[in-house]
GROMACS .gro file of N, CA, C and O in nm:
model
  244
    1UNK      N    1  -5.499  17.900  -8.869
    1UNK     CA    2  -5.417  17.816  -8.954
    1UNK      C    3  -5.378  17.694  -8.873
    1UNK      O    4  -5.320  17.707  -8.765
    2UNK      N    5  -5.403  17.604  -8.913
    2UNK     CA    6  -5.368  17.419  -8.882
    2UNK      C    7  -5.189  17.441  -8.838
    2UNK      O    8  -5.130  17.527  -8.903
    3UNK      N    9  -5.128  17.380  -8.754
    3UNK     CA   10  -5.028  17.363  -8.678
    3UNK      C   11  -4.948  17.295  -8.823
    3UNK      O   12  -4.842  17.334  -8.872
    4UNK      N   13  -5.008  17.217  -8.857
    4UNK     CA   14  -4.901  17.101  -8.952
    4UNK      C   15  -4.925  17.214  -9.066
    4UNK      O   16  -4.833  17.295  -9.058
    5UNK      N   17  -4.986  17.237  -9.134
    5UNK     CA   18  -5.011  17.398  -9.247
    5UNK      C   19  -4.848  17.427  -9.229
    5UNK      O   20  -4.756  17.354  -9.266
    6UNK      N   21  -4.840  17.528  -9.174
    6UNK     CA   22  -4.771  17.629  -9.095
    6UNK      C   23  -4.625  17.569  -9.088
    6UNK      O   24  -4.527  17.619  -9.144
    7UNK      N   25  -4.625  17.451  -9.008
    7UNK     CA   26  -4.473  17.377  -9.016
    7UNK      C   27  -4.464  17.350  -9.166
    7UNK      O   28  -4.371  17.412  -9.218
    8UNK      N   29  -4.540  17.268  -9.255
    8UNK     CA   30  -4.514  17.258  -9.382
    8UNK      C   31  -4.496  17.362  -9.486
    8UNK      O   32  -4.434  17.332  -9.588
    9UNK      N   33  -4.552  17.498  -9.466
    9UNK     CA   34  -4.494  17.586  -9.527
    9UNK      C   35  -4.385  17.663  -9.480
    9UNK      O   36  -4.332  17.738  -9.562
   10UNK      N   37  -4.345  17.659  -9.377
   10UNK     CA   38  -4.214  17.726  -9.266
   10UNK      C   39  -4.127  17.581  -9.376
   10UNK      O   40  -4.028  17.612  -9.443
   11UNK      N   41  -4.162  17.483  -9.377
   11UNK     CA   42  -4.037  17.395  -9.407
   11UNK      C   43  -4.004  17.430  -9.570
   11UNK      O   44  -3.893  17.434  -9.623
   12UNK      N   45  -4.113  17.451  -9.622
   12UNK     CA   46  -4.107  17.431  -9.787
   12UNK      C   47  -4.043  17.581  -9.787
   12UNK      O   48  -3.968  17.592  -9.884
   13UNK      N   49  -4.046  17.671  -9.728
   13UNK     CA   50  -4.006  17.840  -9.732
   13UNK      C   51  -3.823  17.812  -9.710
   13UNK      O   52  -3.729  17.835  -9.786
   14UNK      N   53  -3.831  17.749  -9.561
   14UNK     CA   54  -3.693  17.738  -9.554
   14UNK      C   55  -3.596  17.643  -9.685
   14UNK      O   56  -3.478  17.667  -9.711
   15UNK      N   57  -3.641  17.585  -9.721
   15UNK     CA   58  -3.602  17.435  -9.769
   15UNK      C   59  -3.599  17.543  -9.900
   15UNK      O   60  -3.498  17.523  -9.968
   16UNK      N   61  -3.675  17.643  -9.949
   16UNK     CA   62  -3.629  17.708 -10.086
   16UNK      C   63  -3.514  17.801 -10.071
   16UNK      O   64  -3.445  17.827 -10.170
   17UNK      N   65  -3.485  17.857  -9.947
   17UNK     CA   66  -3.377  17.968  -9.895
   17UNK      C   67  -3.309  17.882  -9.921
   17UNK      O   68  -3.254  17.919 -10.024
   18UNK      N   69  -3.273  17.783  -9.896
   18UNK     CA   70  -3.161  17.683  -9.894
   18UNK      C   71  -3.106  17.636 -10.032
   18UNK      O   72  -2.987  17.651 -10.058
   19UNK      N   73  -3.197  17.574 -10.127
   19UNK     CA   74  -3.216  17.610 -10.229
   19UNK      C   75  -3.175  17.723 -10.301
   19UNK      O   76  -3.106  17.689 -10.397
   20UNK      N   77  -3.190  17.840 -10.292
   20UNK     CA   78  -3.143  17.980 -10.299
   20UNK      C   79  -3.059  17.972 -10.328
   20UNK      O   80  -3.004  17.965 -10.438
   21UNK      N   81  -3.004  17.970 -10.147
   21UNK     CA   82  -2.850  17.955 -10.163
   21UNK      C   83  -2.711  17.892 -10.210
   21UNK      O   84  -2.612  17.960 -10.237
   22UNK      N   85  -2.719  17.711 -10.217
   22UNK     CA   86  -2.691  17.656 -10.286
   22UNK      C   87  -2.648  17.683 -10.435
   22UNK      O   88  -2.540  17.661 -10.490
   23UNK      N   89  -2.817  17.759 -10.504
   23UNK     CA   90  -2.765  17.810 -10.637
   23UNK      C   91  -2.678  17.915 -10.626
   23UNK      O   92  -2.577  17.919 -10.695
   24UNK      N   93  -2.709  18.008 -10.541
   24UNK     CA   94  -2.577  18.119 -10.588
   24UNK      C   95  -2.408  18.053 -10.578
   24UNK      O   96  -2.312  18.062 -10.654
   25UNK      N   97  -2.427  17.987 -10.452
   25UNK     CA   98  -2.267  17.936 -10.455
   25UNK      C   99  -2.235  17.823 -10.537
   25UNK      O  100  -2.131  17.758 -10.524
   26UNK      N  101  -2.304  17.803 -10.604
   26UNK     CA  102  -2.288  17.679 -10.729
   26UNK      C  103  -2.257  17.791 -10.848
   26UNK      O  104  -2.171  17.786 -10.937
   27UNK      N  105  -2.347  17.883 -10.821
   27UNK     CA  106  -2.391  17.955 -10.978
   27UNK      C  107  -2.470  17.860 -11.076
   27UNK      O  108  -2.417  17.811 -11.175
   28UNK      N  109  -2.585  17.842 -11.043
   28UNK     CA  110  -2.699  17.767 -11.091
   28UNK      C  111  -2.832  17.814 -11.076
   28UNK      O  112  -2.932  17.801 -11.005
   29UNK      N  113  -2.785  17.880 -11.180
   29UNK     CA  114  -2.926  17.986 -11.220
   29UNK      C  115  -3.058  17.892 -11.201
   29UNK      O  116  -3.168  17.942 -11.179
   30UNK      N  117  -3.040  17.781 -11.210
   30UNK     CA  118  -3.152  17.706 -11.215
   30UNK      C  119  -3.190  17.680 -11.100
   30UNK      O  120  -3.313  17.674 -11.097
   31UNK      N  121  -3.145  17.663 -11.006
   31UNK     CA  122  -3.151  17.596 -10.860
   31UNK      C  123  -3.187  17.701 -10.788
   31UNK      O  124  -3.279  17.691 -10.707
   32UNK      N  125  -3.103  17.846 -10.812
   32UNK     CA  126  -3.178  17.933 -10.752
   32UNK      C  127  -3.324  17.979 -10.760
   32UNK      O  128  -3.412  18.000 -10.676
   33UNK      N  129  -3.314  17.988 -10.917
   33UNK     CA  130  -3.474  18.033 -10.955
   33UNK      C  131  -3.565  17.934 -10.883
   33UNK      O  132  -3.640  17.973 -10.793
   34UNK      N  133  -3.559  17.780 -10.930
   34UNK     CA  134  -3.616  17.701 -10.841
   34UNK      C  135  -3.678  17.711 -10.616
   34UNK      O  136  -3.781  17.678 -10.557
   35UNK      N  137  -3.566  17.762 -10.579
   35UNK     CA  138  -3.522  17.811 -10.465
   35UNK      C  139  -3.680  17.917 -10.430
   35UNK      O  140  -3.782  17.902 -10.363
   36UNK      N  141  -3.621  18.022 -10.517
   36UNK     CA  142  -3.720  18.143 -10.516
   36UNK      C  143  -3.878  18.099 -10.531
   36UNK      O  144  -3.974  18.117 -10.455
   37UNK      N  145  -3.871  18.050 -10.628
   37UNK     CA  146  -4.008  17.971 -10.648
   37UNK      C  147  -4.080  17.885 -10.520
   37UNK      O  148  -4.194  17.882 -10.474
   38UNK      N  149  -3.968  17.824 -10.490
   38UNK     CA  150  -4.065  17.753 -10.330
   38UNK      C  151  -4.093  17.832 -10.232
   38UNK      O  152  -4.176  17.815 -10.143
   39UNK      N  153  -4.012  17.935 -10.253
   39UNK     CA  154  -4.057  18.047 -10.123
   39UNK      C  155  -4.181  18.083 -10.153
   39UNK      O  156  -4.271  18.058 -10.072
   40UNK      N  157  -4.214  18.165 -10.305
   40UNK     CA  158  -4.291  18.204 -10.309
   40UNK      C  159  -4.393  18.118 -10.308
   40UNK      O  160  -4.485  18.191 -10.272
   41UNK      N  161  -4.442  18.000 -10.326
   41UNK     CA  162  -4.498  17.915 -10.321
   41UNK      C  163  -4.566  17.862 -10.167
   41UNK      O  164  -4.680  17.825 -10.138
   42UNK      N  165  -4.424  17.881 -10.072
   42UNK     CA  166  -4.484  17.864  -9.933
   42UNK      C  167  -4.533  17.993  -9.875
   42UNK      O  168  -4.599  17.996  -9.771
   43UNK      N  169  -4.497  18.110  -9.951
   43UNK     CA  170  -4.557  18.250  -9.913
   43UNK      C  171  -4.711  18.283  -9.944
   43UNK      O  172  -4.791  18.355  -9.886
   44UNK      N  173  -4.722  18.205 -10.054
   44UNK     CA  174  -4.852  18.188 -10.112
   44UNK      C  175  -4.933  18.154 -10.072
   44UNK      O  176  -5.043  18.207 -10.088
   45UNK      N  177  -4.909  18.031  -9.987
   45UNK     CA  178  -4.994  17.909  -9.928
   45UNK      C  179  -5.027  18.014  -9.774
   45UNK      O  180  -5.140  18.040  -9.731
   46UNK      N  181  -4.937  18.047  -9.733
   46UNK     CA  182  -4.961  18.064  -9.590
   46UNK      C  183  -5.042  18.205  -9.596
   46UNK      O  184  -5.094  18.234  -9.488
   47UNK      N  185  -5.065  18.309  -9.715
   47UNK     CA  186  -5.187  18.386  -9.689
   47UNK      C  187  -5.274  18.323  -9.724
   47UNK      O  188  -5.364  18.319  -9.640
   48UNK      N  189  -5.298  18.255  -9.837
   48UNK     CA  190  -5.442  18.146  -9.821
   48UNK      C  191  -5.467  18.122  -9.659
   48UNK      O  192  -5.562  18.152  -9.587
   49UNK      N  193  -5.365  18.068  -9.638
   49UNK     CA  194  -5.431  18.002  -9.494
   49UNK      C  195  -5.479  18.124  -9.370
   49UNK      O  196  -5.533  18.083  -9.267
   50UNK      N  197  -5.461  18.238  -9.387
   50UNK     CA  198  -5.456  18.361  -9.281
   50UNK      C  199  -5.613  18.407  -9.340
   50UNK      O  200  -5.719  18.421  -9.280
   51UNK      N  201  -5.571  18.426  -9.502
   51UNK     CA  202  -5.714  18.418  -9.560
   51UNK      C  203  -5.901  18.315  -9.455
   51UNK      O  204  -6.009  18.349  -9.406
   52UNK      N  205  -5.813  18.174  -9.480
   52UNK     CA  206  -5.933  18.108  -9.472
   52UNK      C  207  -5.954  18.124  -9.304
   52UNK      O  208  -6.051  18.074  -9.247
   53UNK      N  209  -5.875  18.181  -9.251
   53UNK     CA  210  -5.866  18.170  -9.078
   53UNK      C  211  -5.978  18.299  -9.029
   53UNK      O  212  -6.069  18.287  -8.946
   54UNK      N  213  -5.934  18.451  -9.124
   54UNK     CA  214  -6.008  18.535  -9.124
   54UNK      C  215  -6.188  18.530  -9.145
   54UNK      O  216  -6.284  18.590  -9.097
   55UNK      N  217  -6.172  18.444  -9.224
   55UNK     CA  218  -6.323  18.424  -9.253
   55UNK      C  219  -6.374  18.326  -9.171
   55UNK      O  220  -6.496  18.322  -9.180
   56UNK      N  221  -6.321  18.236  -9.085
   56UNK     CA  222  -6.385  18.155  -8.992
   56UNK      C  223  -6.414  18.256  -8.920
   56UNK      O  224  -6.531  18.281  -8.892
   57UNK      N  225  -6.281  18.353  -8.863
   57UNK     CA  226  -6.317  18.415  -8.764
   57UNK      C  227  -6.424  18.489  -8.741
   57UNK      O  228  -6.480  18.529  -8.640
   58UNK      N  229  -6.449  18.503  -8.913
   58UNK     CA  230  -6.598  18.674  -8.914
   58UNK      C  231  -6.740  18.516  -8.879
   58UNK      O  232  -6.825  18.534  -8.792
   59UNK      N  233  -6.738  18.428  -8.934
   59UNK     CA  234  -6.836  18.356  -8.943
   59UNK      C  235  -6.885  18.285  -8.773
   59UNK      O  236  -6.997  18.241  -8.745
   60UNK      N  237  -6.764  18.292  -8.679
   60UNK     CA  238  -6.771  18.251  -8.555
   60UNK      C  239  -6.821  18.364  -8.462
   60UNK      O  240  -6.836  18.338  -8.342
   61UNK      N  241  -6.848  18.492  -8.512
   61UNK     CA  242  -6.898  18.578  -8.418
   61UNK      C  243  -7.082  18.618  -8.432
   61UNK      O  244  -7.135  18.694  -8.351
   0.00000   0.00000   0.00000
């Protein structure tokens, strides 16, 4: 996985916790759900990327 990958989904993951949280102490159902969504979104991305790393790896031996 690419260095900048990795920081950009570590940021978009954190940056939804934050998000998260915000909504609960607002009570903004919306902001949270939103929140949750970027996590899963940067959770998403970063097995793609473990994904496409695995298969270099089988193709490099």
């Amino acid at each position: 996985m690419g260095y900048d990958d990795k920081a950009s989904n570590q940021a978009e993951n954190l940056g939804g916790k934050v998000k998260e949280g915000v909504g609960k102490l607002t009570d903004d159902e919306s902001l949270e759900a939103e929140g949750k969504g970027d996590q899963a979104s940067a959770n998403l991305k970063q097995a793609g990327e473990k994904v496409k790393d695995a298969v270099k790896d089988v193709f490099k031996s």
